[in-house]
DNA sequence: CCTACGATCCCCT
DNA sequence: GGGGATCGTAGGC
């Protein structure tokens, strides 16, 4: 996308909604991002809250890199690093490229189960801890500017701290999201 | 359709 | 030594 290098070097609250509708590929496999969550460094739910550690070191590095961490010991989740130790968790995408590869990695051809959910998405795109810290503006990554899509805003899921913050963004009406977002507002 | 729960690893305190 | 930014399966309705 234009301004690719600096796109993430802004507030996570600006970057997160603008990523909805963008297309992201890894080695040519991926699709349209339809759901994300923002994690700010002053937000108790963020991994970077409380300062730099071994696991979250990438979040404190330069913006525009991938922060990949292991979740529940069994899966990987992918974030785009933004400014000041904040990041956008990529929660779901609508598969458009490399459907057969995704189906093989996921062990299903059911479209809804390919990349709806952060763990499924990482598996479908072949992302693991080896991608942690890699720049997003170079291969194997490709990013393309967002379509003009209607956005729904709601509460983040799966967290216990700061659960009331409306920092989850999705494409309105998408069938490739993880679940219904009870809309707080639209834009 | 829905809810409940176990798996399984690192990182962190 | 505890606890997840989750997923799949099992079972009930």
PDB file of C-alpha atoms (C1' of nucleotides) in Angstrom:
ATOM      1  CA  UNK A   1       0.000   0.000   0.000  1.00  0.00           C
ATOM      2  CA  UNK A   2       1.122   3.600  -0.370  1.00  0.00           C
ATOM      3  CA  UNK A   3       2.936   4.935   2.679  1.00  0.00           C
ATOM      4  CA  UNK A   4       3.644   1.303   3.351  1.00  0.00           C
ATOM      5  CA  UNK A   5       6.737   1.936   5.424  1.00  0.00           C
ATOM      6  CA  UNK A   6       5.089   4.473   7.690  1.00  0.00           C
ATOM      7  CA  UNK A   7       1.559   3.114   7.740  1.00  0.00           C
ATOM      8  CA  UNK A   8       1.998   1.423  11.125  1.00  0.00           C
ATOM      9  CA  UNK A   9       4.140   4.206  12.628  1.00  0.00           C
ATOM     10  CA  UNK A  10       1.113   5.902  14.106  1.00  0.00           C
ATOM     11  CA  UNK A  11      -1.320   5.469  16.954  1.00  0.00           C
ATOM     12  CA  UNK A  12      -2.719   1.955  17.130  1.00  0.00           C
ATOM     13  CA  UNK A  13      -6.145   3.579  17.303  1.00  0.00           C
ATOM     14  CA  UNK A  14      -5.655   5.037  13.826  1.00  0.00           C
ATOM     15  CA  UNK A  15      -4.009   1.983  12.303  1.00  0.00           C
ATOM     16  CA  UNK A  16      -6.412  -0.697  13.576  1.00  0.00           C
ATOM     17  CA  UNK A  17      -9.634   0.503  11.870  1.00  0.00           C
ATOM     18  CA  UNK A  18      -7.721   1.323   8.677  1.00  0.00           C
ATOM     19  CA  UNK A  19      -6.446  -2.240   8.425  1.00  0.00           C
ATOM     20  CA  UNK A  20      -9.996  -3.563   8.102  1.00  0.00           C
ATOM     21  CA  UNK A  21     -10.567  -4.099   4.391  1.00  0.00           C
ATOM     22  CA  UNK A  22      -6.847  -4.286   3.566  1.00  0.00           C
ATOM     23  CA  UNK A  23      -5.463  -7.378   1.881  1.00  0.00           C
ATOM     24  CA  UNK A  24      -2.598  -9.235   3.523  1.00  0.00           C
ATOM     25  CA  UNK A  25      -0.650 -12.108   1.969  1.00  0.00           C
ATOM     26  CA  UNK A  26       2.186 -14.349   3.151  1.00  0.00           C
ATOM     27  CA  UNK A  27       3.998 -16.013   0.263  1.00  0.00           C
ATOM     28  CA  UNK A  28       0.973 -15.206  -1.870  1.00  0.00           C
ATOM     29  CA  UNK A  29      -1.529 -16.804   0.505  1.00  0.00           C
ATOM     30  CA  UNK A  30      -4.101 -14.759   2.399  1.00  0.00           C
ATOM     31  CA  UNK A  31      -7.046 -12.449   1.894  1.00  0.00           C
ATOM     32  CA  UNK A  32      -8.962  -9.430   3.106  1.00  0.00           C
ATOM     33  CA  UNK A  33      -8.623  -8.502   6.775  1.00  0.00           C
ATOM     34  CA  UNK A  34     -12.107  -8.385   8.304  1.00  0.00           C
ATOM     35  CA  UNK A  35     -11.445  -8.265  12.062  1.00  0.00           C
ATOM     36  CA  UNK A  36      -8.722  -6.751  14.273  1.00  0.00           C
ATOM     37  CA  UNK A  37      -8.176  -5.593  17.859  1.00  0.00           C
ATOM     38  CA  UNK A  38      -6.062  -2.697  19.140  1.00  0.00           C
ATOM     39  CA  UNK A  39      -3.703  -3.169  22.098  1.00  0.00           C
ATOM     40  CA  UNK A  40      -2.221   0.049  23.474  1.00  0.00           C
ATOM     41  CA  UNK A  41       0.863   0.054  25.702  1.00  0.00           C
ATOM     42  CA  UNK A  42      -1.050   1.738  28.534  1.00  0.00           C
ATOM     43  CA  UNK A  43      -3.784  -0.887  28.274  1.00  0.00           C
ATOM     44  CA  UNK A  44      -3.690  -3.594  30.972  1.00  0.00           C
ATOM     45  CA  UNK A  45      -4.742  -6.222  28.424  1.00  0.00           C
ATOM     46  CA  UNK A  46      -1.694  -5.564  26.225  1.00  0.00           C
ATOM     47  CA  UNK A  47       1.334  -7.828  26.423  1.00  0.00           C
ATOM     48  CA  UNK A  48       3.495  -4.706  26.511  1.00  0.00           C
ATOM     49  CA  UNK A  49       1.728  -3.369  29.618  1.00  0.00           C
ATOM     50  CA  UNK A  50       4.230  -3.429  32.435  1.00  0.00           C
ATOM     51  CA  UNK A  51       7.277  -3.032  30.258  1.00  0.00           C
ATOM     52  CA  UNK A  52       9.555  -4.902  27.963  1.00  0.00           C
ATOM     53  CA  UNK A  53      10.134  -8.627  28.486  1.00  0.00           C
ATOM     54  CA  UNK A  54      11.603 -11.418  26.416  1.00  0.00           C
ATOM     55  CA  UNK A  55       8.266 -12.379  24.895  1.00  0.00           C
ATOM     56  CA  UNK A  56       7.035  -8.889  24.009  1.00  0.00           C
ATOM     57  CA  UNK A  57      10.381  -7.437  22.847  1.00  0.00           C
ATOM     58  CA  UNK A  58       9.146  -7.100  19.256  1.00  0.00           C
ATOM     59  CA  UNK A  59       6.305  -4.844  20.407  1.00  0.00           C
ATOM     60  CA  UNK A  60       8.929  -2.354  21.590  1.00  0.00           C
ATOM     61  CA  UNK A  61      10.856  -2.510  18.327  1.00  0.00           C
ATOM     62  CA  UNK A  62      10.191  -0.447  15.190  1.00  0.00           C
ATOM     63  CA  UNK A  63       6.609  -0.200  13.863  1.00  0.00           C
ATOM     64  CA  UNK A  64       5.653  -2.148  10.775  1.00  0.00           C
ATOM     65  CA  UNK A  65       6.999  -5.467  12.012  1.00  0.00           C
ATOM     66  CA  UNK A  66       5.188  -8.695  12.892  1.00  0.00           C
ATOM     67  CA  UNK A  67       4.786  -9.615  16.558  1.00  0.00           C
ATOM     68  CA  UNK A  68       4.005 -13.347  16.666  1.00  0.00           C
ATOM     69  CA  UNK A  69       3.438 -15.069  19.999  1.00  0.00           C
ATOM     70  CA  UNK A  70       2.288 -18.483  21.169  1.00  0.00           C
ATOM     71  CA  UNK A  71      -1.172 -18.601  22.660  1.00  0.00           C
ATOM     72  CA  UNK A  72      -2.403 -21.216  25.120  1.00  0.00           C
ATOM     73  CA  UNK A  73       0.638 -23.312  24.302  1.00  0.00           C
ATOM     74  CA  UNK A  74      -0.925 -24.585  21.106  1.00  0.00           C
ATOM     75  CA  UNK A  75      -1.309 -21.856  18.518  1.00  0.00           C
ATOM     76  CA  UNK A  76       0.271 -18.704  17.115  1.00  0.00           C
ATOM     77  CA  UNK A  77      -1.227 -15.220  16.916  1.00  0.00           C
ATOM     78  CA  UNK A  78      -0.061 -12.353  14.696  1.00  0.00           C
ATOM     79  CA  UNK A  79       0.084  -8.617  15.396  1.00  0.00           C
ATOM     80  CA  UNK A  80       1.221  -5.550  13.437  1.00  0.00           C
ATOM     81  CA  UNK A  81       3.483  -3.436  15.644  1.00  0.00           C
ATOM     82  CA  UNK A  82       2.535   0.260  15.825  1.00  0.00           C
ATOM     83  CA  UNK A  83       4.125   3.157  17.699  1.00  0.00           C
ATOM     84  CA  UNK A  84       5.227   3.072  21.336  1.00  0.00           C
ATOM     85  CA  UNK A  85       4.830  -0.586  22.179  1.00  0.00           C
ATOM     86  CA  UNK A  86       1.318  -0.957  20.818  1.00  0.00           C
ATOM     87  CA  UNK A  87       0.055  -3.454  18.257  1.00  0.00           C
ATOM     88  CA  UNK A  88      -2.936  -4.602  16.221  1.00  0.00           C
ATOM     89  CA  UNK A  89      -3.983  -8.236  16.626  1.00  0.00           C
ATOM     90  CA  UNK A  90      -5.147  -9.640  13.294  1.00  0.00           C
ATOM     91  CA  UNK A  91      -8.175 -11.758  14.224  1.00  0.00           C
ATOM     92  CA  UNK A  92      -9.769 -12.834  10.965  1.00  0.00           C
ATOM     93  CA  UNK A  93      -9.535 -12.571   7.229  1.00  0.00           C
ATOM     94  CA  UNK A  94     -11.667 -13.511   4.268  1.00  0.00           C
ATOM     95  CA  UNK A  95      -9.609 -15.934   2.147  1.00  0.00           C
ATOM     96  CA  UNK A  96      -9.008 -14.730  -1.404  1.00  0.00           C
ATOM     97  CA  UNK A  97      -5.562 -16.087  -2.382  1.00  0.00           C
ATOM     98  CA  UNK A  98      -4.227 -19.630  -2.053  1.00  0.00           C
ATOM     99  CA  UNK A  99      -7.426 -21.276  -0.862  1.00  0.00           C
ATOM    100  CA  UNK A 100      -6.067 -24.761  -1.509  1.00  0.00           C
ATOM    101  CA  UNK A 101      -2.932 -24.141   0.528  1.00  0.00           C
ATOM    102  CA  UNK A 102      -4.986 -22.747   3.385  1.00  0.00           C
ATOM    103  CA  UNK A 103      -7.353 -25.705   3.280  1.00  0.00           C
ATOM    104  CA  UNK A 104      -4.435 -28.119   3.392  1.00  0.00           C
ATOM    105  CA  UNK A 105      -2.797 -26.373   6.343  1.00  0.00           C
ATOM    106  CA  UNK A 106      -6.099 -26.134   8.211  1.00  0.00           C
ATOM    107  CA  UNK A 107      -7.331 -29.620   7.412  1.00  0.00           C
ATOM    108  CA  UNK A 108     -10.713 -28.380   6.228  1.00  0.00           C
ATOM    109  CA  UNK A 109     -12.273 -26.886   3.133  1.00  0.00           C
ATOM    110  CA  UNK A 110     -15.015 -25.153   5.097  1.00  0.00           C
ATOM    111  CA  UNK A 111     -14.457 -21.489   4.136  1.00  0.00           C
ATOM    112  CA  UNK A 112     -15.539 -20.152   7.508  1.00  0.00           C
ATOM    113  CA  UNK A 113     -12.997 -22.292   9.348  1.00  0.00           C
ATOM    114  CA  UNK A 114      -9.977 -21.315   7.252  1.00  0.00           C
ATOM    115  CA  UNK A 115      -8.993 -17.987   8.810  1.00  0.00           C
ATOM    116  CA  UNK A 116     -11.736 -16.777  11.187  1.00  0.00           C
ATOM    117  CA  UNK A 117      -9.881 -16.514  14.499  1.00  0.00           C
ATOM    118  CA  UNK A 118      -6.308 -15.461  15.280  1.00  0.00           C
ATOM    119  CA  UNK A 119      -5.006 -19.014  15.716  1.00  0.00           C
ATOM    120  CA  UNK A 120      -6.691 -20.309  12.572  1.00  0.00           C
ATOM    121  CA  UNK A 121      -5.474 -17.303  10.593  1.00  0.00           C
ATOM    122  CA  UNK A 122      -1.842 -17.830  11.599  1.00  0.00           C
ATOM    123  CA  UNK A 123      -2.032 -21.516  10.756  1.00  0.00           C
ATOM    124  CA  UNK A 124      -3.682 -20.867   7.382  1.00  0.00           C
ATOM    125  CA  UNK A 125      -0.979 -18.358   6.442  1.00  0.00           C
ATOM    126  CA  UNK A 126       1.836 -20.565   7.714  1.00  0.00           C
ATOM    127  CA  UNK A 127       2.944 -18.064  10.359  1.00  0.00           C
ATOM    128  CA  UNK A 128       4.929 -19.221  13.413  1.00  0.00           C
ATOM    129  CA  UNK A 129       7.358 -17.822  15.942  1.00  0.00           C
ATOM    130  CA  UNK A 130       9.990 -17.792  13.231  1.00  0.00           C
ATOM    131  CA  UNK A 131       8.179 -14.806  11.714  1.00  0.00           C
ATOM    132  CA  UNK A 132       8.330 -12.825  14.960  1.00  0.00           C
ATOM    133  CA  UNK A 133      10.117  -9.534  14.335  1.00  0.00           C
ATOM    134  CA  UNK A 134      10.085  -9.690  10.528  1.00  0.00           C
ATOM    135  CA  UNK A 135       9.285  -6.471   8.608  1.00  0.00           C
ATOM    136  CA  UNK A 136       5.859  -6.373   7.006  1.00  0.00           C
ATOM    137  CA  UNK A 137       6.904  -4.346   3.961  1.00  0.00           C
ATOM    138  CA  UNK A 138       9.070  -7.054   2.467  1.00  0.00           C
ATOM    139  CA  UNK A 139       8.616 -10.674   1.344  1.00  0.00           C
ATOM    140  CA  UNK A 140       7.133 -12.981   2.381  1.00  0.00           C
ATOM    141  CA  UNK A 141       4.597 -10.284   3.327  1.00  0.00           C
ATOM    142  CA  UNK A 142       2.463  -8.257   0.942  1.00  0.00           C
ATOM    143  CA  UNK A 143      -0.032  -5.604   2.000  1.00  0.00           C
ATOM    144  CA  UNK A 144      -2.552  -3.840  -0.196  1.00  0.00           C
ATOM    145  CA  UNK A 145      -4.580  -0.781   0.701  1.00  0.00           C
ATOM    146  CA  UNK A 146      -7.986  -1.212   2.260  1.00  0.00           C
ATOM    147  CA  UNK A 147     -11.163  -1.205   0.284  1.00  0.00           C
ATOM    148  CA  UNK A 148     -13.721   1.326   1.426  1.00  0.00           C
ATOM    149  CA  UNK A 149     -15.682  -0.883   3.809  1.00  0.00           C
ATOM    150  CA  UNK A 150     -18.235  -0.186   6.543  1.00  0.00           C
ATOM    151  CA  UNK A 151     -16.741  -0.781  10.002  1.00  0.00           C
ATOM    152  CA  UNK A 152     -18.384  -2.135  13.147  1.00  0.00           C
ATOM    153  CA  UNK A 153     -16.825  -1.414  16.527  1.00  0.00           C
ATOM    154  CA  UNK A 154     -17.216  -3.619  19.572  1.00  0.00           C
ATOM    155  CA  UNK A 155     -15.597  -5.150  22.632  1.00  0.00           C
ATOM    156  CA  UNK A 156     -12.444  -7.233  22.498  1.00  0.00           C
ATOM    157  CA  UNK A 157     -12.818 -10.917  23.265  1.00  0.00           C
ATOM    158  CA  UNK A 158     -10.938 -13.504  25.297  1.00  0.00           C
ATOM    159  CA  UNK A 159      -9.471 -11.056  27.799  1.00  0.00           C
ATOM    160  CA  UNK A 160     -10.196 -10.335  31.449  1.00  0.00           C
ATOM    161  CA  UNK A 161      -8.437  -6.974  31.879  1.00  0.00           C
ATOM    162  CA  UNK A 162      -9.792  -3.771  30.335  1.00  0.00           C
ATOM    163  CA  UNK A 163     -12.548  -5.842  28.747  1.00  0.00           C
ATOM    164  CA  UNK A 164     -14.799  -2.785  28.499  1.00  0.00           C
ATOM    165  CA  UNK A 165     -12.674  -0.923  25.938  1.00  0.00           C
ATOM    166  CA  UNK A 166     -14.312  -0.838  22.469  1.00  0.00           C
ATOM    167  CA  UNK A 167     -11.148  -1.592  20.545  1.00  0.00           C
ATOM    168  CA  UNK A 168     -12.319  -4.390  18.262  1.00  0.00           C
ATOM    169  CA  UNK A 169     -12.994  -3.483  14.647  1.00  0.00           C
ATOM    170  CA  UNK A 170     -14.656  -5.545  11.964  1.00  0.00           C
ATOM    171  CA  UNK A 171     -16.095  -5.282   8.495  1.00  0.00           C
ATOM    172  CA  UNK A 172     -19.842  -4.848   8.853  1.00  0.00           C
ATOM    173  CA  UNK A 173     -21.745  -7.894   7.670  1.00  0.00           C
ATOM    174  CA  UNK A 174     -18.706 -10.042   6.927  1.00  0.00           C
ATOM    175  CA  UNK A 175     -19.263 -13.773   7.248  1.00  0.00           C
ATOM    176  CA  UNK A 176     -15.558 -14.376   7.819  1.00  0.00           C
ATOM    177  CA  UNK A 177     -15.381 -12.816  11.282  1.00  0.00           C
ATOM    178  CA  UNK A 178     -15.030 -14.919  14.435  1.00  0.00           C
ATOM    179  CA  UNK A 179     -18.406 -14.026  15.881  1.00  0.00           C
ATOM    180  CA  UNK A 180     -21.063 -11.410  15.981  1.00  0.00           C
ATOM    181  CA  UNK A 181     -19.835  -8.040  17.099  1.00  0.00           C
ATOM    182  CA  UNK A 182     -22.458  -6.324  19.185  1.00  0.00           C
ATOM    183  CA  UNK A 183     -22.139  -2.949  17.519  1.00  0.00           C
ATOM    184  CA  UNK A 184     -21.381   0.024  19.721  1.00  0.00           C
ATOM    185  CA  UNK A 185     -21.147   2.288  16.706  1.00  0.00           C
ATOM    186  CA  UNK A 186     -20.528   2.263  12.974  1.00  0.00           C
ATOM    187  CA  UNK A 187     -18.465   4.480  10.761  1.00  0.00           C
TER     188      UNK A 187
ATOM    189  C1'  DC B   1     -28.277 -24.202  17.704  1.00  0.00           C
ATOM    190  C1'  DC B   2     -25.637 -23.676  22.176  1.00  0.00           C
ATOM    191  C1'  DT B   3     -22.346 -24.189  26.336  1.00  0.00           C
ATOM    192  C1'  DA B   4     -18.391 -26.610  28.673  1.00  0.00           C
ATOM    193  C1'  DC B   5     -13.853 -28.120  29.053  1.00  0.00           C
ATOM    194  C1'  DG B   6      -9.207 -30.074  28.159  1.00  0.00           C
ATOM    195  C1'  DA B   7      -4.965 -29.516  25.559  1.00  0.00           C
ATOM    196  C1'  DT B   8      -0.200 -27.790  26.110  1.00  0.00           C
ATOM    197  C1'  DC B   9       3.746 -24.441  25.972  1.00  0.00           C
ATOM    198  C1'  DC B  10       6.425 -20.592  27.280  1.00  0.00           C
ATOM    199  C1'  DC B  11       6.910 -16.719  29.771  1.00  0.00           C
ATOM    200  C1'  DC B  12       6.618 -14.391  33.938  1.00  0.00           C
ATOM    201  C1'  DT B  13       6.480 -13.655  39.241  1.00  0.00           C
TER     202       DT B  13
ATOM    203  C1'  DG C   1       4.240 -22.745  39.967  1.00  0.00           C
ATOM    204  C1'  DG C   2       0.390 -20.124  37.680  1.00  0.00           C
ATOM    205  C1'  DG C   3      -1.913 -18.471  33.826  1.00  0.00           C
ATOM    206  C1'  DG C   4      -3.271 -17.042  29.210  1.00  0.00           C
ATOM    207  C1'  DA C   5      -5.266 -11.732  23.053  1.00  0.00           C
ATOM    208  C1'  DT C   6      -7.790 -19.979  21.503  1.00  0.00           C
ATOM    209  C1'  DC C   7      -9.571 -24.118  19.301  1.00  0.00           C
ATOM    210  C1'  DG C   8     -11.792 -28.391  18.652  1.00  0.00           C
ATOM    211  C1'  DT C   9     -14.742 -31.774  20.312  1.00  0.00           C
ATOM    212  C1'  DA C  10     -18.479 -33.565  22.977  1.00  0.00           C
ATOM    213  C1'  DG C  11     -22.797 -33.435  24.647  1.00  0.00           C
ATOM    214  C1'  DG C  12     -27.425 -31.222  25.477  1.00  0.00           C
ATOM    215  C1'  DC C  13     -31.497 -28.991  23.663  1.00  0.00           C
TER     216       DC C  13
END
